[in-house]
């Protein structure tokens, strides 16, 4: 269902994935006493209004990592929780300079019909409270556990909802993963994160850049892709949304095509 700028995808048992036209989503999880909002997208639309149309519970804000397309709409919700390894990255990406760059990079058709450039540039986040693996958010009748899953950035986290077995993986698990950024870790660090996640009792995965839930088998497919990376079978990759050039390796075997954009200098072994 569409609510203003956002398309709301009800998942299961009080979980909603809110997807914006610029191609990024955030996830609202409701308990009996509190709600948790995982990321806030670019912040172009009225996310607070959309959240309030779904719940009147107090909202805990958690950022999966420090990139602007995940922290851009933080301000109306106050301080956010963020892994300590991404605090400096978030401060950079929450700046007016980075927000100005993003406005120049995104397609203008992805902005709301009524949009104030000045208001957007001034809507920088309030700040962050550091968080580590092992923290649990008790929403009342439901708990979400924090897992540190570095790769895309050093401070990426994933959340597991114990009630439904839903894994909120942000940019760590999805059919197209970016590992080429300056802040991205070595490939071996990323695969260790995937190995951690594959041991969890997750039945489905909600990713930041896909509107619908993914099967848990996506983790296995990414591990297969990572283990098979060959530079000779990769193609150049670049995007106006991020600095740097990369190579893209695609694995088309199995039940799902997956790709990893990587920095060849960060492979664990030469290929």
PDB file of C-alpha atoms in Angstrom:
ATOM      1  CA  UNK A   1       0.000   0.000   0.000  1.00  0.00           C
ATOM      2  CA  UNK A   2       1.169   3.514  -0.773  1.00  0.00           C
ATOM      3  CA  UNK A   3       1.173   6.152   1.958  1.00  0.00           C
ATOM      4  CA  UNK A   4       2.296   9.435   0.469  1.00  0.00           C
ATOM      5  CA  UNK A   5       5.904   9.196  -0.649  1.00  0.00           C
ATOM      6  CA  UNK A   6       6.459   5.702   0.775  1.00  0.00           C
ATOM      7  CA  UNK A   7       5.220   2.293  -0.272  1.00  0.00           C
ATOM      8  CA  UNK A   8       4.439   0.238   2.827  1.00  0.00           C
ATOM      9  CA  UNK A   9       4.980  -3.507   2.599  1.00  0.00           C
ATOM     10  CA  UNK A  10       3.419  -5.325   5.598  1.00  0.00           C
ATOM     11  CA  UNK A  11       5.652  -8.329   6.320  1.00  0.00           C
ATOM     12  CA  UNK A  12       4.417 -10.389   9.260  1.00  0.00           C
ATOM     13  CA  UNK A  13       3.112  -9.832  12.766  1.00  0.00           C
ATOM     14  CA  UNK A  14       3.643  -6.080  13.094  1.00  0.00           C
ATOM     15  CA  UNK A  15       6.634  -5.683  10.766  1.00  0.00           C
ATOM     16  CA  UNK A  16       6.467  -3.096   7.977  1.00  0.00           C
ATOM     17  CA  UNK A  17       9.047  -2.363   5.284  1.00  0.00           C
ATOM     18  CA  UNK A  18       8.778   1.268   4.147  1.00  0.00           C
ATOM     19  CA  UNK A  19      10.248   1.748   0.682  1.00  0.00           C
ATOM     20  CA  UNK A  20      11.016   5.062  -0.987  1.00  0.00           C
ATOM     21  CA  UNK A  21      11.261   5.762  -4.757  1.00  0.00           C
ATOM     22  CA  UNK A  22      15.019   6.367  -4.571  1.00  0.00           C
ATOM     23  CA  UNK A  23      15.433   2.626  -3.999  1.00  0.00           C
ATOM     24  CA  UNK A  24      16.019   2.278  -0.272  1.00  0.00           C
ATOM     25  CA  UNK A  25      13.842   1.046   2.562  1.00  0.00           C
ATOM     26  CA  UNK A  26      13.624   1.094   6.330  1.00  0.00           C
ATOM     27  CA  UNK A  27      11.832  -1.335   8.612  1.00  0.00           C
ATOM     28  CA  UNK A  28       9.356  -0.695  11.418  1.00  0.00           C
ATOM     29  CA  UNK A  29       8.886  -3.424  14.035  1.00  0.00           C
ATOM     30  CA  UNK A  30       6.129  -3.026  16.627  1.00  0.00           C
ATOM     31  CA  UNK A  31       5.802  -4.631  20.060  1.00  0.00           C
ATOM     32  CA  UNK A  32       3.197  -4.143  22.762  1.00  0.00           C
ATOM     33  CA  UNK A  33       5.069  -1.266  24.432  1.00  0.00           C
ATOM     34  CA  UNK A  34       7.527   0.189  21.913  1.00  0.00           C
ATOM     35  CA  UNK A  35       8.357   0.191  18.219  1.00  0.00           C
ATOM     36  CA  UNK A  36      11.775   0.018  16.578  1.00  0.00           C
ATOM     37  CA  UNK A  37      12.667   1.766  13.324  1.00  0.00           C
ATOM     38  CA  UNK A  38      15.667   0.260  11.544  1.00  0.00           C
ATOM     39  CA  UNK A  39      17.149   3.034   9.352  1.00  0.00           C
ATOM     40  CA  UNK A  40      15.505   6.137   7.885  1.00  0.00           C
ATOM     41  CA  UNK A  41      16.524   6.147   4.202  1.00  0.00           C
ATOM     42  CA  UNK A  42      17.651   9.342   2.489  1.00  0.00           C
ATOM     43  CA  UNK A  43      15.131  11.428   4.411  1.00  0.00           C
ATOM     44  CA  UNK A  44      13.518  13.011   1.353  1.00  0.00           C
ATOM     45  CA  UNK A  45       9.922  12.279   2.397  1.00  0.00           C
ATOM     46  CA  UNK A  46       7.794  12.575   5.529  1.00  0.00           C
ATOM     47  CA  UNK A  47       8.920   9.353   7.171  1.00  0.00           C
ATOM     48  CA  UNK A  48       7.756  10.418  10.622  1.00  0.00           C
ATOM     49  CA  UNK A  49       4.224  10.920   9.321  1.00  0.00           C
ATOM     50  CA  UNK A  50       4.227   7.501   7.656  1.00  0.00           C
ATOM     51  CA  UNK A  51       5.480   5.836  10.832  1.00  0.00           C
ATOM     52  CA  UNK A  52       2.807   7.582  12.888  1.00  0.00           C
ATOM     53  CA  UNK A  53       0.140   6.319  10.490  1.00  0.00           C
ATOM     54  CA  UNK A  54       1.211   2.775  11.406  1.00  0.00           C
ATOM     55  CA  UNK A  55       1.803   3.065  15.159  1.00  0.00           C
ATOM     56  CA  UNK A  56       1.436   5.506  18.033  1.00  0.00           C
ATOM     57  CA  UNK A  57       4.013   3.670  20.170  1.00  0.00           C
ATOM     58  CA  UNK A  58       7.282   5.316  21.280  1.00  0.00           C
ATOM     59  CA  UNK A  59       9.895   4.674  18.591  1.00  0.00           C
ATOM     60  CA  UNK A  60      13.470   3.482  19.158  1.00  0.00           C
ATOM     61  CA  UNK A  61      15.722   4.439  16.241  1.00  0.00           C
ATOM     62  CA  UNK A  62      18.530   2.105  15.174  1.00  0.00           C
ATOM     63  CA  UNK A  63      20.841   2.698  12.205  1.00  0.00           C
ATOM     64  CA  UNK A  64      22.240  -0.356  10.446  1.00  0.00           C
ATOM     65  CA  UNK A  65      25.378   1.581   9.454  1.00  0.00           C
ATOM     66  CA  UNK A  66      26.568   5.127   8.805  1.00  0.00           C
ATOM     67  CA  UNK A  67      25.720   5.789   5.142  1.00  0.00           C
ATOM     68  CA  UNK A  68      23.518   8.729   4.173  1.00  0.00           C
ATOM     69  CA  UNK A  69      20.844   6.542   2.577  1.00  0.00           C
ATOM     70  CA  UNK A  70      20.303   4.906   5.978  1.00  0.00           C
ATOM     71  CA  UNK A  71      20.597   7.890   8.336  1.00  0.00           C
ATOM     72  CA  UNK A  72      19.212  10.688   6.145  1.00  0.00           C
ATOM     73  CA  UNK A  73      15.807  10.848   7.828  1.00  0.00           C
ATOM     74  CA  UNK A  74      17.004  10.508  11.431  1.00  0.00           C
ATOM     75  CA  UNK A  75      16.309  14.001  12.713  1.00  0.00           C
ATOM     76  CA  UNK A  76      12.565  13.752  13.567  1.00  0.00           C
ATOM     77  CA  UNK A  77      13.255  10.651  15.696  1.00  0.00           C
ATOM     78  CA  UNK A  78      16.058  12.039  17.879  1.00  0.00           C
ATOM     79  CA  UNK A  79      19.290  10.190  18.664  1.00  0.00           C
ATOM     80  CA  UNK A  80      19.872   6.792  17.095  1.00  0.00           C
ATOM     81  CA  UNK A  81      21.721   3.672  18.110  1.00  0.00           C
ATOM     82  CA  UNK A  82      24.696   2.840  15.866  1.00  0.00           C
ATOM     83  CA  UNK A  83      27.636   0.479  16.116  1.00  0.00           C
ATOM     84  CA  UNK A  84      30.668   2.285  17.481  1.00  0.00           C
ATOM     85  CA  UNK A  85      32.810   1.340  14.455  1.00  0.00           C
ATOM     86  CA  UNK A  86      30.659   3.555  12.191  1.00  0.00           C
ATOM     87  CA  UNK A  87      30.397   6.683  14.342  1.00  0.00           C
ATOM     88  CA  UNK A  88      32.919   8.709  12.323  1.00  0.00           C
ATOM     89  CA  UNK A  89      31.395   7.539   9.038  1.00  0.00           C
ATOM     90  CA  UNK A  90      27.919   8.588  10.195  1.00  0.00           C
ATOM     91  CA  UNK A  91      29.128  12.039  11.198  1.00  0.00           C
ATOM     92  CA  UNK A  92      30.585  12.484   7.707  1.00  0.00           C
ATOM     93  CA  UNK A  93      27.469  11.182   5.962  1.00  0.00           C
ATOM     94  CA  UNK A  94      25.165  13.235   8.167  1.00  0.00           C
ATOM     95  CA  UNK A  95      26.872  16.471   7.138  1.00  0.00           C
ATOM     96  CA  UNK A  96      25.400  19.130   4.865  1.00  0.00           C
ATOM     97  CA  UNK A  97      28.212  18.545   2.373  1.00  0.00           C
ATOM     98  CA  UNK A  98      27.288  14.887   1.909  1.00  0.00           C
ATOM     99  CA  UNK A  99      23.578  15.673   1.719  1.00  0.00           C
ATOM    100  CA  UNK A 100      24.318  18.289  -0.957  1.00  0.00           C
ATOM    101  CA  UNK A 101      26.291  15.688  -2.937  1.00  0.00           C
ATOM    102  CA  UNK A 102      23.408  13.199  -2.752  1.00  0.00           C
ATOM    103  CA  UNK A 103      20.916  15.772  -4.020  1.00  0.00           C
ATOM    104  CA  UNK A 104      23.135  16.192  -7.068  1.00  0.00           C
ATOM    105  CA  UNK A 105      23.454  12.433  -7.615  1.00  0.00           C
ATOM    106  CA  UNK A 106      19.883  11.155  -7.254  1.00  0.00           C
ATOM    107  CA  UNK A 107      17.311  11.297 -10.032  1.00  0.00           C
ATOM    108  CA  UNK A 108      15.068  14.334  -9.456  1.00  0.00           C
ATOM    109  CA  UNK A 109      12.015  12.160 -10.192  1.00  0.00           C
ATOM    110  CA  UNK A 110      12.734  10.293  -6.952  1.00  0.00           C
ATOM    111  CA  UNK A 111      12.111  13.389  -4.827  1.00  0.00           C
ATOM    112  CA  UNK A 112       8.664  14.209  -3.367  1.00  0.00           C
ATOM    113  CA  UNK A 113       6.404  16.562  -5.314  1.00  0.00           C
ATOM    114  CA  UNK A 114       6.746  19.092  -2.489  1.00  0.00           C
ATOM    115  CA  UNK A 115      10.392  19.230  -1.470  1.00  0.00           C
ATOM    116  CA  UNK A 116      12.538  21.923   0.141  1.00  0.00           C
ATOM    117  CA  UNK A 117      16.226  21.658  -0.658  1.00  0.00           C
ATOM    118  CA  UNK A 118      17.078  24.098   2.141  1.00  0.00           C
ATOM    119  CA  UNK A 119      15.072  22.164   4.739  1.00  0.00           C
ATOM    120  CA  UNK A 120      16.713  18.918   3.650  1.00  0.00           C
ATOM    121  CA  UNK A 121      20.223  20.337   3.885  1.00  0.00           C
ATOM    122  CA  UNK A 122      19.466  21.623   7.367  1.00  0.00           C
ATOM    123  CA  UNK A 123      17.923  18.405   8.656  1.00  0.00           C
ATOM    124  CA  UNK A 124      21.126  16.804   9.924  1.00  0.00           C
ATOM    125  CA  UNK A 125      20.919  13.961  12.481  1.00  0.00           C
ATOM    126  CA  UNK A 126      20.907  14.702  16.211  1.00  0.00           C
ATOM    127  CA  UNK A 127      23.643  12.185  16.972  1.00  0.00           C
ATOM    128  CA  UNK A 128      24.237   8.579  17.954  1.00  0.00           C
ATOM    129  CA  UNK A 129      24.547   6.334  20.970  1.00  0.00           C
ATOM    130  CA  UNK A 130      27.113   3.546  20.424  1.00  0.00           C
ATOM    131  CA  UNK A 131      25.947  -0.058  20.431  1.00  0.00           C
ATOM    132  CA  UNK A 132      27.658  -3.460  20.285  1.00  0.00           C
ATOM    133  CA  UNK A 133      26.761  -7.042  19.431  1.00  0.00           C
ATOM    134  CA  UNK A 134      24.696  -8.736  22.113  1.00  0.00           C
ATOM    135  CA  UNK A 135      22.409  -5.789  22.822  1.00  0.00           C
ATOM    136  CA  UNK A 136      18.733  -6.701  22.865  1.00  0.00           C
ATOM    137  CA  UNK A 137      15.818  -4.371  22.262  1.00  0.00           C
ATOM    138  CA  UNK A 138      12.739  -5.375  24.260  1.00  0.00           C
ATOM    139  CA  UNK A 139       9.672  -3.925  22.552  1.00  0.00           C
ATOM    140  CA  UNK A 140       7.166  -5.701  24.773  1.00  0.00           C
ATOM    141  CA  UNK A 141       6.393  -9.281  23.787  1.00  0.00           C
ATOM    142  CA  UNK A 142       9.191  -9.244  21.224  1.00  0.00           C
ATOM    143  CA  UNK A 143      12.953  -8.905  21.314  1.00  0.00           C
ATOM    144  CA  UNK A 144      15.412  -7.968  18.587  1.00  0.00           C
ATOM    145  CA  UNK A 145      19.029  -9.045  19.024  1.00  0.00           C
ATOM    146  CA  UNK A 146      21.983  -7.113  17.567  1.00  0.00           C
ATOM    147  CA  UNK A 147      24.649  -8.900  15.489  1.00  0.00           C
ATOM    148  CA  UNK A 148      27.779  -7.128  14.296  1.00  0.00           C
ATOM    149  CA  UNK A 149      28.155  -7.937  10.584  1.00  0.00           C
ATOM    150  CA  UNK A 150      31.052  -5.889   9.133  1.00  0.00           C
ATOM    151  CA  UNK A 151      31.694  -5.933   5.407  1.00  0.00           C
ATOM    152  CA  UNK A 152      29.860  -3.187   3.576  1.00  0.00           C
ATOM    153  CA  UNK A 153      31.140  -0.922   6.377  1.00  0.00           C
ATOM    154  CA  UNK A 154      33.069  -1.766   9.570  1.00  0.00           C
ATOM    155  CA  UNK A 155      30.043  -1.067  11.764  1.00  0.00           C
ATOM    156  CA  UNK A 156      27.224  -2.802   9.884  1.00  0.00           C
ATOM    157  CA  UNK A 157      24.737  -4.556  12.155  1.00  0.00           C
ATOM    158  CA  UNK A 158      21.845  -6.920  11.563  1.00  0.00           C
ATOM    159  CA  UNK A 159      18.831  -7.499  13.831  1.00  0.00           C
ATOM    160  CA  UNK A 160      17.047 -10.798  14.424  1.00  0.00           C
ATOM    161  CA  UNK A 161      13.408 -10.787  15.524  1.00  0.00           C
ATOM    162  CA  UNK A 162      13.085 -13.870  17.730  1.00  0.00           C
ATOM    163  CA  UNK A 163       9.297 -13.945  17.445  1.00  0.00           C
ATOM    164  CA  UNK A 164       9.089 -14.386  13.682  1.00  0.00           C
ATOM    165  CA  UNK A 165      12.633 -15.418  12.722  1.00  0.00           C
ATOM    166  CA  UNK A 166      12.915 -12.325  10.525  1.00  0.00           C
ATOM    167  CA  UNK A 167      16.457 -11.098   9.925  1.00  0.00           C
ATOM    168  CA  UNK A 168      16.859  -7.385   9.208  1.00  0.00           C
ATOM    169  CA  UNK A 169      20.117  -7.411   7.243  1.00  0.00           C
ATOM    170  CA  UNK A 170      20.311  -3.892   5.767  1.00  0.00           C
ATOM    171  CA  UNK A 171      23.094  -3.932   3.129  1.00  0.00           C
ATOM    172  CA  UNK A 172      24.798  -7.112   4.366  1.00  0.00           C
ATOM    173  CA  UNK A 173      22.516  -9.692   2.746  1.00  0.00           C
ATOM    174  CA  UNK A 174      20.905  -8.966  -0.606  1.00  0.00           C
ATOM    175  CA  UNK A 175      21.389 -10.103  -4.216  1.00  0.00           C
ATOM    176  CA  UNK A 176      23.753  -7.181  -4.962  1.00  0.00           C
ATOM    177  CA  UNK A 177      26.342  -6.265  -2.312  1.00  0.00           C
ATOM    178  CA  UNK A 178      28.828  -3.369  -2.329  1.00  0.00           C
ATOM    179  CA  UNK A 179      32.252  -4.175  -0.876  1.00  0.00           C
ATOM    180  CA  UNK A 180      34.294  -1.716  -2.941  1.00  0.00           C
ATOM    181  CA  UNK A 181      33.918   1.427  -0.856  1.00  0.00           C
ATOM    182  CA  UNK A 182      36.909   2.947   0.910  1.00  0.00           C
ATOM    183  CA  UNK A 183      35.312   2.043   4.237  1.00  0.00           C
ATOM    184  CA  UNK A 184      34.412  -1.513   3.199  1.00  0.00           C
ATOM    185  CA  UNK A 185      36.307  -4.356   4.863  1.00  0.00           C
ATOM    186  CA  UNK A 186      38.299  -7.165   3.313  1.00  0.00           C
ATOM    187  CA  UNK A 187      36.270  -9.911   1.675  1.00  0.00           C
ATOM    188  CA  UNK A 188      37.288 -12.395   4.392  1.00  0.00           C
ATOM    189  CA  UNK A 189      35.722 -10.169   7.066  1.00  0.00           C
ATOM    190  CA  UNK A 190      32.483 -10.034   5.110  1.00  0.00           C
ATOM    191  CA  UNK A 191      32.344 -13.812   4.622  1.00  0.00           C
ATOM    192  CA  UNK A 192      32.853 -14.271   8.374  1.00  0.00           C
ATOM    193  CA  UNK A 193      29.783 -12.099   8.914  1.00  0.00           C
ATOM    194  CA  UNK A 194      27.785 -14.267   6.522  1.00  0.00           C
ATOM    195  CA  UNK A 195      28.944 -17.410   8.325  1.00  0.00           C
ATOM    196  CA  UNK A 196      27.699 -15.892  11.582  1.00  0.00           C
ATOM    197  CA  UNK A 197      24.299 -15.093  10.082  1.00  0.00           C
ATOM    198  CA  UNK A 198      23.812 -18.495   8.452  1.00  0.00           C
ATOM    199  CA  UNK A 199      23.863 -20.089  11.939  1.00  0.00           C
ATOM    200  CA  UNK A 200      20.905 -18.007  13.115  1.00  0.00           C
ATOM    201  CA  UNK A 201      17.319 -19.349  13.072  1.00  0.00           C
ATOM    202  CA  UNK A 202      16.242 -16.911  10.370  1.00  0.00           C
ATOM    203  CA  UNK A 203      13.362 -17.876   8.111  1.00  0.00           C
ATOM    204  CA  UNK A 204      13.421 -14.813   5.891  1.00  0.00           C
ATOM    205  CA  UNK A 205      15.474 -11.688   5.328  1.00  0.00           C
ATOM    206  CA  UNK A 206      14.428  -8.064   4.970  1.00  0.00           C
ATOM    207  CA  UNK A 207      17.074  -6.100   3.069  1.00  0.00           C
ATOM    208  CA  UNK A 208      17.408  -2.347   2.688  1.00  0.00           C
ATOM    209  CA  UNK A 209      17.367  -2.123  -1.101  1.00  0.00           C
ATOM    210  CA  UNK A 210      14.714  -4.693  -1.966  1.00  0.00           C
ATOM    211  CA  UNK A 211      11.022  -4.058  -1.250  1.00  0.00           C
ATOM    212  CA  UNK A 212      10.055  -7.671  -0.492  1.00  0.00           C
ATOM    213  CA  UNK A 213      11.434 -10.312   1.848  1.00  0.00           C
ATOM    214  CA  UNK A 214      14.236 -12.583   0.629  1.00  0.00           C
ATOM    215  CA  UNK A 215      14.697 -16.286   1.439  1.00  0.00           C
ATOM    216  CA  UNK A 216      17.324 -17.231   4.024  1.00  0.00           C
ATOM    217  CA  UNK A 217      19.124 -19.130   1.234  1.00  0.00           C
ATOM    218  CA  UNK A 218      20.414 -15.745  -0.013  1.00  0.00           C
ATOM    219  CA  UNK A 219      23.136 -16.029   2.653  1.00  0.00           C
ATOM    220  CA  UNK A 220      24.372 -19.321   1.198  1.00  0.00           C
ATOM    221  CA  UNK A 221      24.299 -17.920  -2.310  1.00  0.00           C
ATOM    222  CA  UNK A 222      26.426 -14.928  -1.284  1.00  0.00           C
ATOM    223  CA  UNK A 223      28.939 -17.237   0.391  1.00  0.00           C
ATOM    224  CA  UNK A 224      29.151 -19.285  -2.805  1.00  0.00           C
ATOM    225  CA  UNK A 225      29.594 -16.096  -4.822  1.00  0.00           C
ATOM    226  CA  UNK A 226      32.319 -14.766  -2.519  1.00  0.00           C
ATOM    227  CA  UNK A 227      34.250 -18.031  -2.567  1.00  0.00           C
ATOM    228  CA  UNK A 228      34.158 -18.160  -6.362  1.00  0.00           C
ATOM    229  CA  UNK A 229      35.266 -14.612  -7.174  1.00  0.00           C
ATOM    230  CA  UNK A 230      37.726 -14.456 -10.058  1.00  0.00           C
ATOM    231  CA  UNK A 231      39.089 -11.165 -11.343  1.00  0.00           C
ATOM    232  CA  UNK A 232      39.282 -12.556 -14.882  1.00  0.00           C
ATOM    233  CA  UNK A 233      35.522 -13.238 -14.813  1.00  0.00           C
ATOM    234  CA  UNK A 234      34.581  -9.870 -13.298  1.00  0.00           C
ATOM    235  CA  UNK A 235      33.541  -6.680 -15.091  1.00  0.00           C
ATOM    236  CA  UNK A 236      34.183  -2.993 -14.242  1.00  0.00           C
ATOM    237  CA  UNK A 237      31.589  -1.380 -11.996  1.00  0.00           C
ATOM    238  CA  UNK A 238      30.943   2.221 -10.941  1.00  0.00           C
ATOM    239  CA  UNK A 239      28.022   4.318  -9.695  1.00  0.00           C
ATOM    240  CA  UNK A 240      27.362   8.075  -9.338  1.00  0.00           C
ATOM    241  CA  UNK A 241      26.144   7.422  -5.788  1.00  0.00           C
ATOM    242  CA  UNK A 242      29.566   6.418  -4.448  1.00  0.00           C
ATOM    243  CA  UNK A 243      33.183   7.240  -5.145  1.00  0.00           C
ATOM    244  CA  UNK A 244      35.624   4.694  -6.479  1.00  0.00           C
ATOM    245  CA  UNK A 245      35.676   2.076  -9.188  1.00  0.00           C
ATOM    246  CA  UNK A 246      35.304  -1.621  -8.641  1.00  0.00           C
ATOM    247  CA  UNK A 247      34.946  -4.997 -10.236  1.00  0.00           C
ATOM    248  CA  UNK A 248      31.634  -6.853 -10.277  1.00  0.00           C
ATOM    249  CA  UNK A 249      31.470 -10.619 -10.013  1.00  0.00           C
ATOM    250  CA  UNK A 250      28.134 -12.348 -10.668  1.00  0.00           C
ATOM    251  CA  UNK A 251      27.197 -15.911  -9.757  1.00  0.00           C
ATOM    252  CA  UNK A 252      24.237 -17.099 -11.817  1.00  0.00           C
ATOM    253  CA  UNK A 253      24.110 -20.642 -10.502  1.00  0.00           C
ATOM    254  CA  UNK A 254      21.525 -21.948  -8.050  1.00  0.00           C
ATOM    255  CA  UNK A 255      18.101 -20.526  -7.283  1.00  0.00           C
ATOM    256  CA  UNK A 256      19.144 -16.875  -7.145  1.00  0.00           C
ATOM    257  CA  UNK A 257      21.537 -14.678  -9.113  1.00  0.00           C
ATOM    258  CA  UNK A 258      23.824 -12.745  -6.768  1.00  0.00           C
ATOM    259  CA  UNK A 259      26.616 -10.222  -7.362  1.00  0.00           C
ATOM    260  CA  UNK A 260      29.400  -8.649  -5.324  1.00  0.00           C
ATOM    261  CA  UNK A 261      31.049  -5.357  -6.319  1.00  0.00           C
ATOM    262  CA  UNK A 262      34.527  -5.504  -4.788  1.00  0.00           C
ATOM    263  CA  UNK A 263      37.899  -3.833  -4.519  1.00  0.00           C
ATOM    264  CA  UNK A 264      40.440  -6.342  -5.889  1.00  0.00           C
ATOM    265  CA  UNK A 265      42.994  -5.106  -3.345  1.00  0.00           C
ATOM    266  CA  UNK A 266      40.737  -6.369  -0.545  1.00  0.00           C
ATOM    267  CA  UNK A 267      40.422  -9.982  -1.663  1.00  0.00           C
ATOM    268  CA  UNK A 268      41.701 -12.420   0.936  1.00  0.00           C
ATOM    269  CA  UNK A 269      43.688 -14.287  -1.726  1.00  0.00           C
ATOM    270  CA  UNK A 270      44.696 -13.317  -5.284  1.00  0.00           C
ATOM    271  CA  UNK A 271      42.344 -14.564  -8.007  1.00  0.00           C
TER     272      UNK A 271
END
